[in-house]
Coordinates of C-alpha atoms (C1' of nucleotides) in Angstrom, one line a residue:
Chain A
M606 CA 0.0 0.0 0.0
A607 CA 2.8 2.3 0.8
N608 CA 4.1 1.7 -2.7
H609 CA 0.6 2.5 -4.1
E610 CA 0.6 5.8 -2.3
E611 CA 4.0 6.7 -3.8
I612 CA 2.7 5.8 -7.3
F613 CA -0.4 7.9 -6.7
K614 CA 1.8 10.9 -5.8
K615 CA 3.9 10.3 -8.9
L616 CA 0.7 10.1 -11.0
I617 CA -0.5 13.5 -9.6
A618 CA 2.8 15.0 -10.3
H619 CA 2.9 13.6 -13.8
A620 CA -0.7 14.8 -14.5
K621 CA 0.4 18.3 -13.6
E622 CA 3.8 18.3 -15.2
Y623 CA 2.6 16.9 -18.5
G624 CA -0.5 19.0 -18.8
F625 CA -3.4 16.7 -17.8
I626 CA -4.7 18.2 -14.6
F627 CA -3.9 21.5 -12.8
P628 CA -5.0 22.7 -9.4
S629 CA -7.6 25.4 -9.9
S630 CA -6.5 29.1 -9.7
E631 CA -3.0 27.9 -9.0
I632 CA -1.4 31.4 -9.2
Y633 CA -3.6 32.3 -6.3
D634 CA -2.6 29.2 -4.3
G635 CA -5.3 27.0 -5.7
M636 CA -8.6 26.0 -4.2
A637 CA -9.1 22.9 -2.2
A638 CA -10.6 20.0 -4.1
V639 CA -11.1 22.0 -7.4
Y640 CA -9.1 21.1 -10.4
D641 CA -8.8 22.2 -14.0
Y642 CA -8.4 19.8 -16.9
A643 CA -5.5 20.9 -19.1
Q644 CA -4.7 20.4 -22.7
Y645 CA -4.3 16.6 -22.6
G646 CA -6.7 16.0 -19.7
V647 CA -9.6 17.6 -21.5
E648 CA -9.0 15.3 -24.5
L649 CA -9.0 12.3 -22.3
K650 CA -12.2 13.4 -20.5
N651 CA -13.9 14.3 -23.8
N652 CA -13.0 10.9 -25.2
I653 CA -14.4 9.0 -22.2
R654 CA -17.6 11.1 -22.3
Q655 CA -18.0 10.5 -26.0
H656 CA -17.4 6.8 -25.6
W657 CA -20.1 6.7 -22.9
W658 CA -22.5 8.8 -24.9
K659 CA -22.1 6.6 -28.0
S660 CA -22.7 3.4 -26.2
M661 CA -25.6 4.7 -24.1
V662 CA -27.5 7.0 -26.5
Q663 CA -26.3 6.2 -30.1
M664 CA -26.3 2.5 -29.6
H665 CA -29.7 2.2 -28.0
E666 CA -32.9 2.8 -29.9
N667 CA -34.9 3.5 -26.7
I668 CA -32.5 5.9 -25.0
V669 CA -32.3 9.6 -25.8
G670 CA -30.1 12.3 -24.3
I671 CA -30.7 15.7 -22.9
D672 CA -28.7 18.5 -21.3
S673 CA -30.6 20.1 -18.5
A674 CA -29.6 23.3 -16.7
I675 CA -27.6 23.4 -13.5
F676 CA -30.0 25.8 -11.9
M677 CA -33.4 24.3 -11.1
H678 CA -36.5 25.5 -9.3
P679 CA -35.9 25.4 -5.5
S680 CA -38.9 23.1 -5.0
V681 CA -37.0 20.4 -7.0
W682 CA -34.6 19.9 -4.1
K683 CA -37.4 19.9 -1.5
A684 CA -39.2 17.2 -3.5
S685 CA -36.0 15.2 -4.0
G686 CA -35.3 15.3 -0.2
H687 CA -31.9 17.0 -0.7
V688 CA -32.8 20.1 1.3
D689 CA -33.5 18.0 4.4
A690 CA -31.0 15.3 3.9
F691 CA -28.1 17.4 2.7
S692 CA -27.5 19.6 5.7
D693 CA -26.2 18.6 9.1
P694 CA -25.9 20.7 12.2
M695 CA -22.4 20.0 13.5
I696 CA -20.8 20.8 16.8
D697 CA -17.2 20.3 18.0
N698 CA -15.9 19.5 21.4
K699 CA -13.1 21.8 22.1
D700 CA -11.2 19.4 24.4
S701 CA -11.4 16.2 22.5
K702 CA -11.4 17.9 19.1
K703 CA -14.1 15.5 18.1
R704 CA -17.0 16.6 15.9
Y705 CA -20.6 15.4 16.3
R706 CA -23.9 16.0 14.6
A707 CA -25.7 18.1 17.2
D708 CA -29.0 16.3 16.6
M709 CA -27.3 12.9 17.1
L710 CA -26.0 14.0 20.5
I711 CA -29.5 14.8 21.6
E712 CA -30.9 11.6 20.1
D713 CA -28.3 9.7 22.1
Y714 CA -29.4 11.5 25.2
I715 CA -33.0 10.6 24.5
A716 CA -32.0 7.0 23.9
K717 CA -30.5 7.0 27.4
I718 CA -33.8 8.2 29.0
E719 CA -35.6 5.5 27.0
E720 CA -33.2 3.0 28.5
K721 CA -34.1 4.2 32.0
I722 CA -37.8 3.7 31.2
N723 CA -37.1 0.2 29.9
K724 CA -35.3 -0.7 33.1
E725 CA -38.2 0.5 35.2
V726 CA -40.5 -1.6 33.1
E727 CA -38.3 -4.7 33.5
K728 CA -38.0 -4.2 37.2
A729 CA -41.8 -3.8 37.5
A730 CA -42.4 -6.8 35.3
K731 CA -40.3 -8.9 37.6
R732 CA -42.0 -7.6 40.7
F733 CA -45.6 -8.1 39.5
G734 CA -45.0 -11.3 37.4
E735 CA -48.0 -12.4 35.5
A736 CA -50.2 -9.6 36.7
F737 CA -48.0 -7.0 35.0
D738 CA -49.8 -4.7 32.6
K739 CA -47.2 -2.8 30.6
T740 CA -49.6 -0.3 29.0
Q741 CA -51.1 0.6 32.3
F742 CA -47.7 0.8 34.0
L743 CA -46.4 3.2 31.3
A744 CA -49.5 5.3 31.7
T745 CA -49.4 5.5 35.5
N746 CA -45.9 5.2 36.9
E747 CA -44.8 8.6 38.0
R748 CA -41.1 8.3 37.2
V749 CA -41.9 6.8 33.8
L750 CA -44.4 9.6 33.0
A751 CA -41.9 12.2 34.0
N752 CA -39.3 10.7 31.7
T753 CA -41.8 10.3 28.8
E754 CA -42.7 13.9 29.2
K755 CA -39.1 14.9 29.2
I756 CA -38.5 13.0 25.9
K757 CA -41.4 14.7 24.4
T758 CA -40.3 18.2 25.5
I759 CA -36.7 17.6 24.3
S760 CA -37.6 16.2 20.9
H761 CA -40.2 18.8 20.3
R762 CA -37.8 21.5 21.0
M763 CA -35.0 19.9 18.9
N764 CA -37.3 19.4 15.9
Q765 CA -38.5 23.0 16.1
D766 CA -34.9 24.2 16.3
L767 CA -34.0 22.1 13.3
E768 CA -37.0 23.3 11.4
K769 CA -36.4 27.0 12.1
N770 CA -32.6 26.5 11.8
D771 CA -32.3 27.9 15.3
L772 CA -28.7 26.7 16.0
A773 CA -28.2 28.9 19.0
D774 CA -31.2 27.3 20.8
L775 CA -30.1 23.9 19.8
K776 CA -26.8 24.6 21.5
S777 CA -28.6 25.9 24.6
L778 CA -30.5 22.7 24.6
I779 CA -27.3 20.7 24.6
E780 CA -26.0 22.9 27.4
E781 CA -29.2 22.6 29.5
L782 CA -29.2 18.9 29.2
E783 CA -25.6 18.9 30.3
I784 CA -24.6 16.6 27.5
A785 CA -20.9 15.8 27.6
C786 CA -18.5 14.6 24.9
P787 CA -18.5 10.8 25.2
I788 CA -14.7 10.8 24.7
S789 CA -13.4 13.7 26.8
G790 CA -16.4 13.9 29.2
S791 CA -16.1 17.7 28.6
R792 CA -19.0 20.1 28.0
N793 CA -16.8 22.6 26.3
W794 CA -18.6 22.9 23.0
T795 CA -18.2 25.2 20.0
D796 CA -21.2 26.9 18.4
I797 CA -23.2 24.7 16.2
R798 CA -22.6 25.3 12.5
Q799 CA -24.8 24.1 9.6
F800 CA -22.9 22.1 7.1
N801 CA -24.9 22.3 4.0
L802 CA -23.8 19.9 1.3
M803 CA -25.5 22.0 -1.4
F804 CA -24.0 25.2 -2.7
S805 CA -26.5 28.0 -2.9
T806 CA -26.7 31.4 -4.5
Q807 CA -29.4 34.0 -5.2
M808 CA -31.3 34.5 -8.4
G809 CA -32.8 37.8 -9.1
S810 CA -31.7 41.4 -8.6
L811 CA -30.6 42.6 -5.2
S812 CA -33.2 45.3 -4.9
E813 CA -36.1 42.9 -5.4
E814 CA -37.0 39.8 -3.6
T815 CA -34.4 37.2 -4.3
N816 CA -34.8 33.5 -4.5
L817 CA -32.4 31.1 -2.9
V818 CA -31.3 28.7 -5.7
Y819 CA -29.0 25.7 -5.4
L820 CA -26.3 24.4 -7.7
R821 CA -27.5 20.9 -8.4
P822 CA -26.0 18.2 -6.2
E823 CA -26.9 15.6 -8.8
T824 CA -27.9 15.7 -12.4
A825 CA -30.7 13.1 -12.0
Q826 CA -33.4 15.6 -11.1
G827 CA -33.0 17.3 -14.4
I828 CA -34.1 14.2 -16.1
F829 CA -37.0 13.5 -13.7
V830 CA -38.5 17.0 -14.2
N831 CA -38.2 16.5 -17.9
F832 CA -39.8 13.1 -17.9
L833 CA -43.1 14.1 -19.4
N834 CA -41.6 16.5 -21.9
V835 CA -39.2 13.9 -23.3
Q836 CA -41.7 11.1 -23.2
K837 CA -44.3 13.0 -25.1
T838 CA -42.1 14.9 -27.7
G839 CA -39.9 11.9 -28.2
R840 CA -42.9 9.6 -28.4
M841 CA -41.1 7.3 -26.0
K842 CA -42.5 4.0 -25.0
I843 CA -41.7 2.3 -21.8
P844 CA -39.2 0.8 -21.2
F845 CA -37.0 3.8 -22.3
G846 CA -34.1 5.8 -21.0
I847 CA -33.0 9.4 -20.7
A848 CA -29.3 10.1 -20.5
Q849 CA -27.2 13.2 -19.8
T850 CA -23.8 14.3 -18.7
G851 CA -23.1 17.4 -16.7
K852 CA -21.6 19.1 -13.7
A853 CA -22.9 18.6 -10.2
F854 CA -21.7 20.3 -7.0
R855 CA -21.3 19.2 -3.5
N856 CA -19.9 21.1 -0.6
E857 CA -17.9 18.2 0.8
I858 CA -16.6 18.7 4.3
V859 CA -13.5 16.8 3.4
A860 CA -12.7 16.6 -0.3
R861 CA -9.5 14.8 -1.1
Q862 CA -7.7 12.2 -3.1
F863 CA -7.1 14.4 -6.2
I864 CA -9.9 14.3 -8.6
F865 CA -11.6 11.4 -6.9
R866 CA -13.7 13.6 -4.6
M867 CA -14.1 17.2 -6.0
R868 CA -16.6 19.9 -5.0
E869 CA -17.4 20.4 -8.7
F870 CA -17.6 17.2 -10.7
E871 CA -19.2 15.7 -13.7
Q872 CA -21.7 12.9 -13.8
M873 CA -22.8 10.7 -16.7
E874 CA -26.1 9.2 -15.9
M875 CA -29.1 7.5 -17.4
Q876 CA -32.5 7.0 -15.9
F877 CA -34.3 4.1 -17.3
F878 CA -38.1 4.1 -16.9
V879 CA -39.9 0.8 -16.6
R880 CA -43.1 -0.9 -15.6
P881 CA -43.7 -1.3 -11.9
G882 CA -42.6 -4.8 -10.9
E883 CA -40.1 -5.1 -13.7
E884 CA -37.5 -2.8 -12.1
L885 CA -35.4 -5.6 -10.6
K886 CA -35.2 -7.4 -13.9
W887 CA -33.9 -4.2 -15.5
F888 CA -31.6 -3.6 -12.5
E889 CA -29.9 -6.9 -13.3
H890 CA -29.8 -6.0 -17.0
W891 CA -28.1 -2.7 -16.4
K892 CA -25.7 -4.1 -13.9
K893 CA -24.4 -6.4 -16.6
E894 CA -24.5 -3.9 -19.4
R895 CA -22.6 -1.2 -17.4
M896 CA -19.9 -3.6 -16.3
D897 CA -19.5 -4.6 -20.0
W898 CA -19.0 -1.0 -20.8
H899 CA -16.3 -0.7 -18.3
L900 CA -14.5 -3.7 -19.6
S901 CA -14.8 -2.2 -23.1
L902 CA -12.5 0.6 -22.0
G903 CA -9.8 -2.0 -22.0
L904 CA -8.9 -1.8 -18.3
P905 CA -8.2 -5.1 -16.5
I906 CA -11.3 -7.0 -15.3
E907 CA -9.7 -7.8 -11.9
K908 CA -9.7 -4.0 -11.1
Y909 CA -13.5 -4.1 -10.9
R910 CA -16.0 -5.5 -8.5
F911 CA -19.7 -5.1 -7.6
H912 CA -20.5 -3.9 -4.1
D913 CA -24.2 -4.5 -3.4
H914 CA -25.7 -2.2 -0.8
E915 CA -27.2 -3.8 2.2
K916 CA -28.4 -0.6 3.7
L917 CA -30.6 1.0 1.1
A918 CA -31.4 4.7 0.8
H919 CA -35.0 5.6 1.4
Y920 CA -35.8 5.8 -2.3
A921 CA -34.2 2.5 -3.4
N922 CA -35.2 -1.1 -3.4
A923 CA -31.9 -2.4 -4.8
A924 CA -28.5 -0.7 -5.3
T925 CA -25.0 -1.7 -6.2
D926 CA -21.8 0.1 -6.9
I927 CA -19.3 -0.8 -9.5
E928 CA -16.1 -0.3 -7.6
F929 CA -12.7 0.2 -9.1
E930 CA -9.3 -0.5 -7.5
F931 CA -7.8 2.9 -7.4
L932 CA -4.3 3.4 -6.0
F933 CA -5.9 3.9 -2.6
G934 CA -8.1 0.8 -2.8
F935 CA -11.5 -0.2 -4.1
K936 CA -13.8 2.8 -4.4
E937 CA -17.1 3.6 -6.0
L938 CA -16.9 4.5 -9.6
E939 CA -20.5 4.0 -10.7
G940 CA -23.8 3.5 -8.9
I941 CA -26.7 1.4 -10.2
H942 CA -29.8 2.0 -8.2
S943 CA -33.4 0.8 -8.5
R944 CA -35.0 4.1 -7.4
T945 CA -38.5 2.8 -7.5
N946 CA -41.1 5.5 -8.4
F947 CA -39.8 7.7 -5.5
D948 CA -38.6 10.6 -7.5
L949 CA -41.5 10.9 -10.0
S950 CA -44.0 10.4 -7.2
R951 CA -42.5 13.1 -5.1
H952 CA -42.5 15.5 -8.1
Q953 CA -46.1 14.5 -8.8
E954 CA -46.9 15.4 -5.2
F955 CA -44.9 18.6 -5.0
S956 CA -45.8 20.0 -8.5
G957 CA -49.3 18.7 -8.7
K958 CA -48.6 17.4 -12.2
K959 CA -49.4 13.9 -13.1
M960 CA -46.1 12.1 -13.6
Q961 CA -47.7 9.1 -15.2
Y962 CA -47.4 7.0 -18.3
F963 CA -50.4 5.4 -20.1
D964 CA -49.3 1.9 -21.0
T965 CA -51.4 0.8 -24.0
E966 CA -50.5 -2.8 -23.6
L967 CA -51.7 -3.0 -20.0
N968 CA -54.4 -0.4 -20.7
E969 CA -53.5 1.5 -17.5
S970 CA -51.7 4.5 -16.2
Y971 CA -48.9 4.4 -13.7
V972 CA -45.9 6.3 -12.3
P973 CA -43.0 4.5 -13.9
Y974 CA -40.3 2.9 -11.9
V975 CA -36.7 4.0 -12.5
V976 CA -33.4 2.2 -12.7
E977 CA -30.5 4.6 -12.6
T978 CA -26.9 4.2 -13.8
S979 CA -24.7 7.1 -12.6
I980 CA -21.0 7.2 -13.2
G981 CA -18.4 9.8 -12.2
L982 CA -16.6 11.1 -15.2
D983 CA -13.7 12.5 -13.2
R984 CA -13.4 9.2 -11.4
T985 CA -13.3 7.4 -14.6
C986 CA -10.6 9.7 -15.8
L987 CA -8.7 8.9 -12.7
A988 CA -9.2 5.1 -13.1
V989 CA -8.0 5.3 -16.7
L990 CA -5.0 7.5 -15.8
S991 CA -3.9 5.4 -12.8
T992 CA -4.2 2.2 -14.8
A993 CA -2.3 3.7 -17.7
F994 CA 0.5 5.1 -15.6
T995 CA 3.5 2.8 -16.1
E996 CA 7.2 3.2 -15.2
E997 CA 9.2 0.8 -17.3
K998 CA 12.8 -0.3 -17.2
L999 CA 14.1 -0.9 -20.7
E1000 CA 16.6 -3.5 -21.8
D1001 CA 19.3 -1.0 -22.2
G1002 CA 18.9 0.0 -18.6
S1003 CA 17.2 3.3 -19.2
E1004 CA 13.7 4.1 -17.9
R1005 CA 10.6 5.5 -19.4
V1006 CA 7.2 6.7 -18.1
V1007 CA 4.4 5.6 -20.4
L1008 CA 0.7 6.3 -20.2
K1009 CA -0.7 3.1 -21.7
F1010 CA -4.1 4.4 -22.5
P1011 CA -6.5 2.4 -24.6
A1012 CA -5.9 3.9 -28.0
I1013 CA -9.5 5.1 -28.3
L1014 CA -9.1 7.2 -25.2
A1015 CA -5.7 8.6 -25.8
P1016 CA -5.6 12.5 -26.0
Y1017 CA -3.5 12.5 -29.1
K1018 CA -3.6 9.5 -31.5
I1019 CA -0.6 10.3 -33.7
A1020 CA 2.6 12.2 -33.4
V1021 CA 4.3 13.2 -36.7
L1022 CA 8.0 13.4 -36.4
P1023 CA 10.6 14.2 -39.1
L1024 CA 13.7 12.2 -38.2
V1025 CA 15.9 15.2 -38.7
K1026 CA 15.1 18.9 -39.1
K1027 CA 16.5 19.2 -42.7
D1028 CA 16.5 17.7 -46.2
G1029 CA 12.8 18.6 -46.7
M1030 CA 11.6 16.2 -43.9
P1031 CA 9.8 18.9 -41.9
E1032 CA 7.9 19.9 -45.0
K1033 CA 7.0 16.3 -45.8
A1034 CA 5.9 15.8 -42.2
H1035 CA 3.6 18.9 -42.3
E1036 CA 2.1 17.6 -45.5
I1037 CA 1.3 14.3 -43.7
M1038 CA -0.1 16.3 -40.7
R1039 CA -2.5 18.2 -42.9
Q1040 CA -3.7 14.9 -44.3
L1041 CA -4.3 13.3 -40.9
M1042 CA -5.6 16.2 -38.9
P1043 CA -9.2 15.9 -40.1
S1044 CA -9.4 12.4 -38.7
F1045 CA -7.2 12.3 -35.7
M1046 CA -5.7 14.5 -32.9
C1047 CA -2.2 14.8 -34.2
Q1048 CA 0.9 16.5 -32.8
Y1049 CA 4.0 17.6 -34.7
D1050 CA 7.4 17.7 -33.1
E1051 CA 10.8 18.3 -34.6
K1052 CA 12.8 19.4 -31.6
D1053 CA 15.6 17.2 -30.1
A1054 CA 16.7 13.7 -30.9
I1055 CA 14.1 11.3 -32.1
G1056 CA 14.4 9.0 -29.1
R1057 CA 13.6 11.9 -26.8
R1058 CA 10.6 12.8 -28.8
Y1059 CA 9.3 9.2 -28.6
R1060 CA 9.7 9.5 -24.8
R1061 CA 7.7 12.7 -24.8
Q1062 CA 4.9 11.0 -26.7
D1063 CA 5.0 8.0 -24.3
A1064 CA 4.6 10.4 -21.4
I1065 CA 1.3 11.7 -22.8
G1066 CA 0.2 8.3 -24.0
T1067 CA 0.2 8.9 -27.8
P1068 CA -0.3 5.4 -29.2
F1069 CA 1.3 6.0 -32.6
C1070 CA 4.4 7.8 -33.7
I1071 CA 5.0 8.3 -37.4
T1072 CA 8.5 9.1 -38.5
I1073 CA 9.6 10.6 -41.8
D1074 CA 13.1 9.6 -43.0
T1075 CA 15.0 9.5 -46.2
T1076 CA 13.1 6.5 -47.4
T1077 CA 9.9 8.5 -47.0
L1078 CA 11.2 11.0 -49.5
E1079 CA 12.0 8.3 -51.9
N1080 CA 8.9 6.1 -51.9
D1081 CA 6.2 7.8 -49.7
T1082 CA 6.4 5.3 -46.8
V1083 CA 6.8 6.1 -43.1
T1084 CA 7.6 4.1 -40.0
I1085 CA 4.8 3.8 -37.5
R1086 CA 5.8 3.1 -33.9
D1087 CA 3.7 1.3 -31.4
R1088 CA 3.8 3.0 -28.0
D1089 CA 3.7 -0.1 -25.8
S1090 CA 5.9 -2.5 -27.8
M1091 CA 8.1 0.3 -29.2
K1092 CA 8.2 -1.8 -32.4
Q1093 CA 8.1 -0.1 -35.8
E1094 CA 6.5 -1.0 -39.1
R1095 CA 6.9 0.6 -42.4
I1096 CA 3.7 1.5 -44.2
A1097 CA 2.6 3.7 -47.1
I1098 CA 1.5 7.3 -46.2
S1099 CA -1.8 6.5 -47.9
E1100 CA -2.4 3.6 -45.5
I1101 CA -1.8 5.5 -42.3
E1102 CA -5.4 6.5 -41.8
S1103 CA -6.9 3.0 -42.2
Y1104 CA -4.1 1.4 -40.2
V1105 CA -4.7 3.6 -37.2
K1106 CA -8.5 3.4 -37.5
A1107 CA -8.3 -0.4 -37.5
L1108 CA -6.5 -0.2 -34.2
L1109 CA -8.9 2.2 -32.6
K1110 CA -11.6 -0.5 -32.6
Chain B
rG529 C1' -13.5 21.6 10.7
rC530 C1' -9.4 19.8 14.4
rG531 C1' -4.2 18.0 15.0
rG532 C1' 0.8 16.9 12.9
rC533 C1' 4.2 17.9 8.8
rA534 C1' 5.4 20.8 4.6
rG535 C1' 5.5 25.1 0.7
rU536 C1' 12.4 28.3 -2.7
rA537 C1' 12.4 28.3 -11.2
rG538 C1' 7.9 23.9 -15.0
rC539 C1' 10.1 19.4 -11.9
rU540 C1' 13.6 17.6 -7.9
rC541 C1' 16.1 20.1 -4.4
rA542 C1' 20.5 23.2 -2.0
rG543 C1' 20.8 27.9 0.6
rU544 C1' 26.0 28.4 6.7
rU545 C1' 25.1 31.7 13.6
rG546 C1' 19.9 36.7 9.7
rG547 C1' 23.8 40.0 5.0
rU548 C1' 20.1 41.5 -1.6
rA549 C1' 18.8 33.7 -4.4
rG550 C1' 21.7 28.7 -6.7
rA551 C1' 22.3 23.6 -9.1
rG552 C1' 20.6 19.5 -12.0
rC553 C1' 16.7 18.1 -15.1
rG554 C1' 13.0 20.4 -18.2
rU555 C1' 11.7 24.7 -21.5
rC556 C1' 13.2 28.1 -25.6
rA557 C1' 16.8 29.6 -29.8
rG558 C1' 20.7 27.8 -32.6
rC559 C1' 24.4 23.9 -34.0
rU560 C1' 25.0 18.6 -34.4
rU561 C1' 22.2 14.1 -35.3
rC562 C1' 19.1 8.7 -40.3
rC563 C1' 15.4 5.6 -35.0
rC564 C1' 14.4 5.2 -28.8
rA565 C1' 16.0 10.7 -23.2
rA566 C1' 20.6 13.0 -20.5
rG567 C1' 26.4 15.9 -27.4
rC568 C1' 27.8 21.5 -28.0
rU569 C1' 26.6 27.0 -27.5
rG570 C1' 23.4 30.6 -25.7
rA571 C1' 18.9 32.4 -23.3
rA572 C1' 14.5 33.0 -20.6
rA573 C1' 12.4 31.8 -16.1
rG574 C1' 11.6 32.8 -8.8
rU575 C1' 8.2 39.8 -5.4
rC576 C1' 11.6 32.3 -1.7
rG577 C1' 2.9 30.4 -0.9
rA578 C1' 0.5 35.3 0.9
rG579 C1' 0.1 39.3 4.7
rG580 C1' 2.1 41.6 8.9
rG581 C1' 5.9 42.1 12.8
rU582 C1' 11.1 42.1 15.0
rU583 C1' 15.8 44.1 12.7
rC584 C1' 20.3 48.7 9.8
rG585 C1' 19.1 44.2 7.0
rA586 C1' 14.5 38.3 6.8
rG587 C1' 14.3 32.6 2.2
rU588 C1' 16.2 32.2 7.4
rC589 C1' 13.3 34.6 13.7
rC590 C1' 7.8 35.7 15.5
rC591 C1' 2.4 36.1 14.5
rU592 C1' -1.7 35.5 11.1
rU593 C1' -3.5 33.3 6.8
rU594 C1' -3.6 30.0 2.5
rU595 C1' -2.6 25.5 -0.1
rG596 C1' -0.9 20.4 -0.1
rC597 C1' 0.1 15.7 2.5
rC598 C1' -1.1 12.3 6.7
rG599 C1' -4.5 11.2 10.8
rC600 C1' -9.4 12.2 12.9
rU601 C1' -14.4 13.7 11.6
rC602 C1' -18.2 13.7 7.6
rC603 C1' -19.9 11.3 3.1
rA604 C1' -28.2 11.6 1.0

RNA sequence: GCGGCAGUAGCUCAGUUGGUAGAGCGUCAGCUUCCCAAGCUGAAAGUCGAGGGUUCGAGUCCCUUUUGCCGCUCCA
C-alpha cells in the first residue's frame, strides 16, 4: 500500500507536469478540491464522455439524451429530499477535538432516557410477574411519566430548532441537558454550524426579492423533471431511458484524493423508466451492461467488482456500486440504483402534475419505476489514468514513463516526427499532418533527438508515432511506432489512416 | 472543521550563527544528429505560498493566513 501511495503521488505530479490536470486558480494558491483539466486532460475526458454517450445513446434505440440546466427550481430539491438530507448541524468538542452531529448528540441523550424507562419496566415486570400490565404501567408510573414527558419536550424543541434552523437554541438545549462529549467527558462545546452539502446562490436582482437557488448536487433531477416533456415529444414507449452528462456540485466537508472527490464534478447518468414490478429485472440487466461498458475501456477485469448495498437509501429497493481498484483501494466508480417510483411520485406530489405514463398494452396509467446508472466522469478519468501510468525499465537500462491508454481514449492518437530537421523532412511531415488532422488528434514535433521525442509522446500516451526519414522522401512510406511494444513497421502514407482506424476499434 | 508535517524556477532540491537567491533536469533559440531521453553553444524563467511584525538588514526569527500531504471527523 505504501508503494501505491507513492505511485499515486507520482501520478498526480505527472498529471500536472505533462498538462493533464492542474489545481484550480493555482497562481492564487489554488482551491481545495477544485481542479482544471489541461490540454491533454480535456481530450481524455472528452473521449471518455464520447465513448459513454455513444454506447448509451447512439447504440440504444430507446435511449435519448438531454442536457438540463444546473439551476433548477428550488422546489425540486425539496421534492427530492436534498434540502432536508443534505445539511447537518455539526458541533465540535473543544477538548477532545471531536465533531458530532448536534441532533445525534441529543438523540443519544433521549435514547438513554428511554433505556431508563425500559429498566423501570423490566423491574416492575419482575415484581408483578403475571399480573404486569405494561400499558397501564407506562400510563401511571410517575417516574416513567416524567421521563416520557421529558423526551417529548426535548424532541419537540429539537425538531423546532432544526426546522427553524435555530442553531443557538439547539446549542442551549445541549448545554441545558448537560450533554458531555463521550470521549473527553467535557462540556466545552463550539457553536453549532450548519454544514450544507448543497451550494447555494441567489437568483434575481438585489433590490427585489431574491430566490435562494442551489447548484444541483446531482444531475438526475434534471431528467425527472423533464420526464413528461421527453416522453411526449420523443414519443417514447416504456421501457425507455434518458441520459445526460453534466456538472454537479457538493460542498464536501473533506474533499481529497485528487480528482476522486471534488466539489465540482461531472456525472454521466441515465434514468431508465420501466413498468412497476419489472424494475429488478432491469436492474440486473443494467448491472451487466454497465460492467460490460467498463470492460470495453480495456482496463483489466480484476480491477472491478460489484458492491451490493445492504443498507438501502430511502428511495431505493436495490442498489449496487461498481467499484474500481484505485491506487488507494477499491472505491465507488458508478452506482446502479433501482430508485422505485420515488422521484417521480415526489415530483407529482410537489408539483401537482401527473407524472404518469399510459401503458397501452396494459391499458392502465402508472408512475414508472426507475433504474439509474450514474457514473463519475472524473473518477473514470482517474481510473484510466492510474491504470495507464507505467514506469518501465528498458533492456538498455534506461527508464521511461508511459501512459498506456486504450488507444481510443488517448488524448492524441498520432505524433508526426521528421527524423531530422532538414533535407525537406519537416515539409513532408507537415504535409502528412494536414492529411491526418481531419481524422485524428495529431501532434507535430521536430525538436531534439528522435528518441527523446518518442519518450515525450510516451509520457502523454500517444499510441502511434509516425517518423519521416530519407526512405519517405524516396517512396512515400513512413515508419509507425507502437507506444507499448516500441516496435516499428513501415507503411505507405496512404495507408496510415486505415491502419490507425483499425487499431482504434 | 481539528491536530501533525510541509510550501524556494515547470520538476527535484541546495541555501552556513539573519547580510540582496543557486544547481541538476526540463523549456526556448541555434548547432549537431538517419530511429528510442541525459552531445555542443546561448537564453529565458523565482516579489523564496500570501500578509504583517522584529531588525540597519528576513528565504532564514515571531504572528496571522492560505494551499498540499497524513491522521481524525463527515460522506443523501
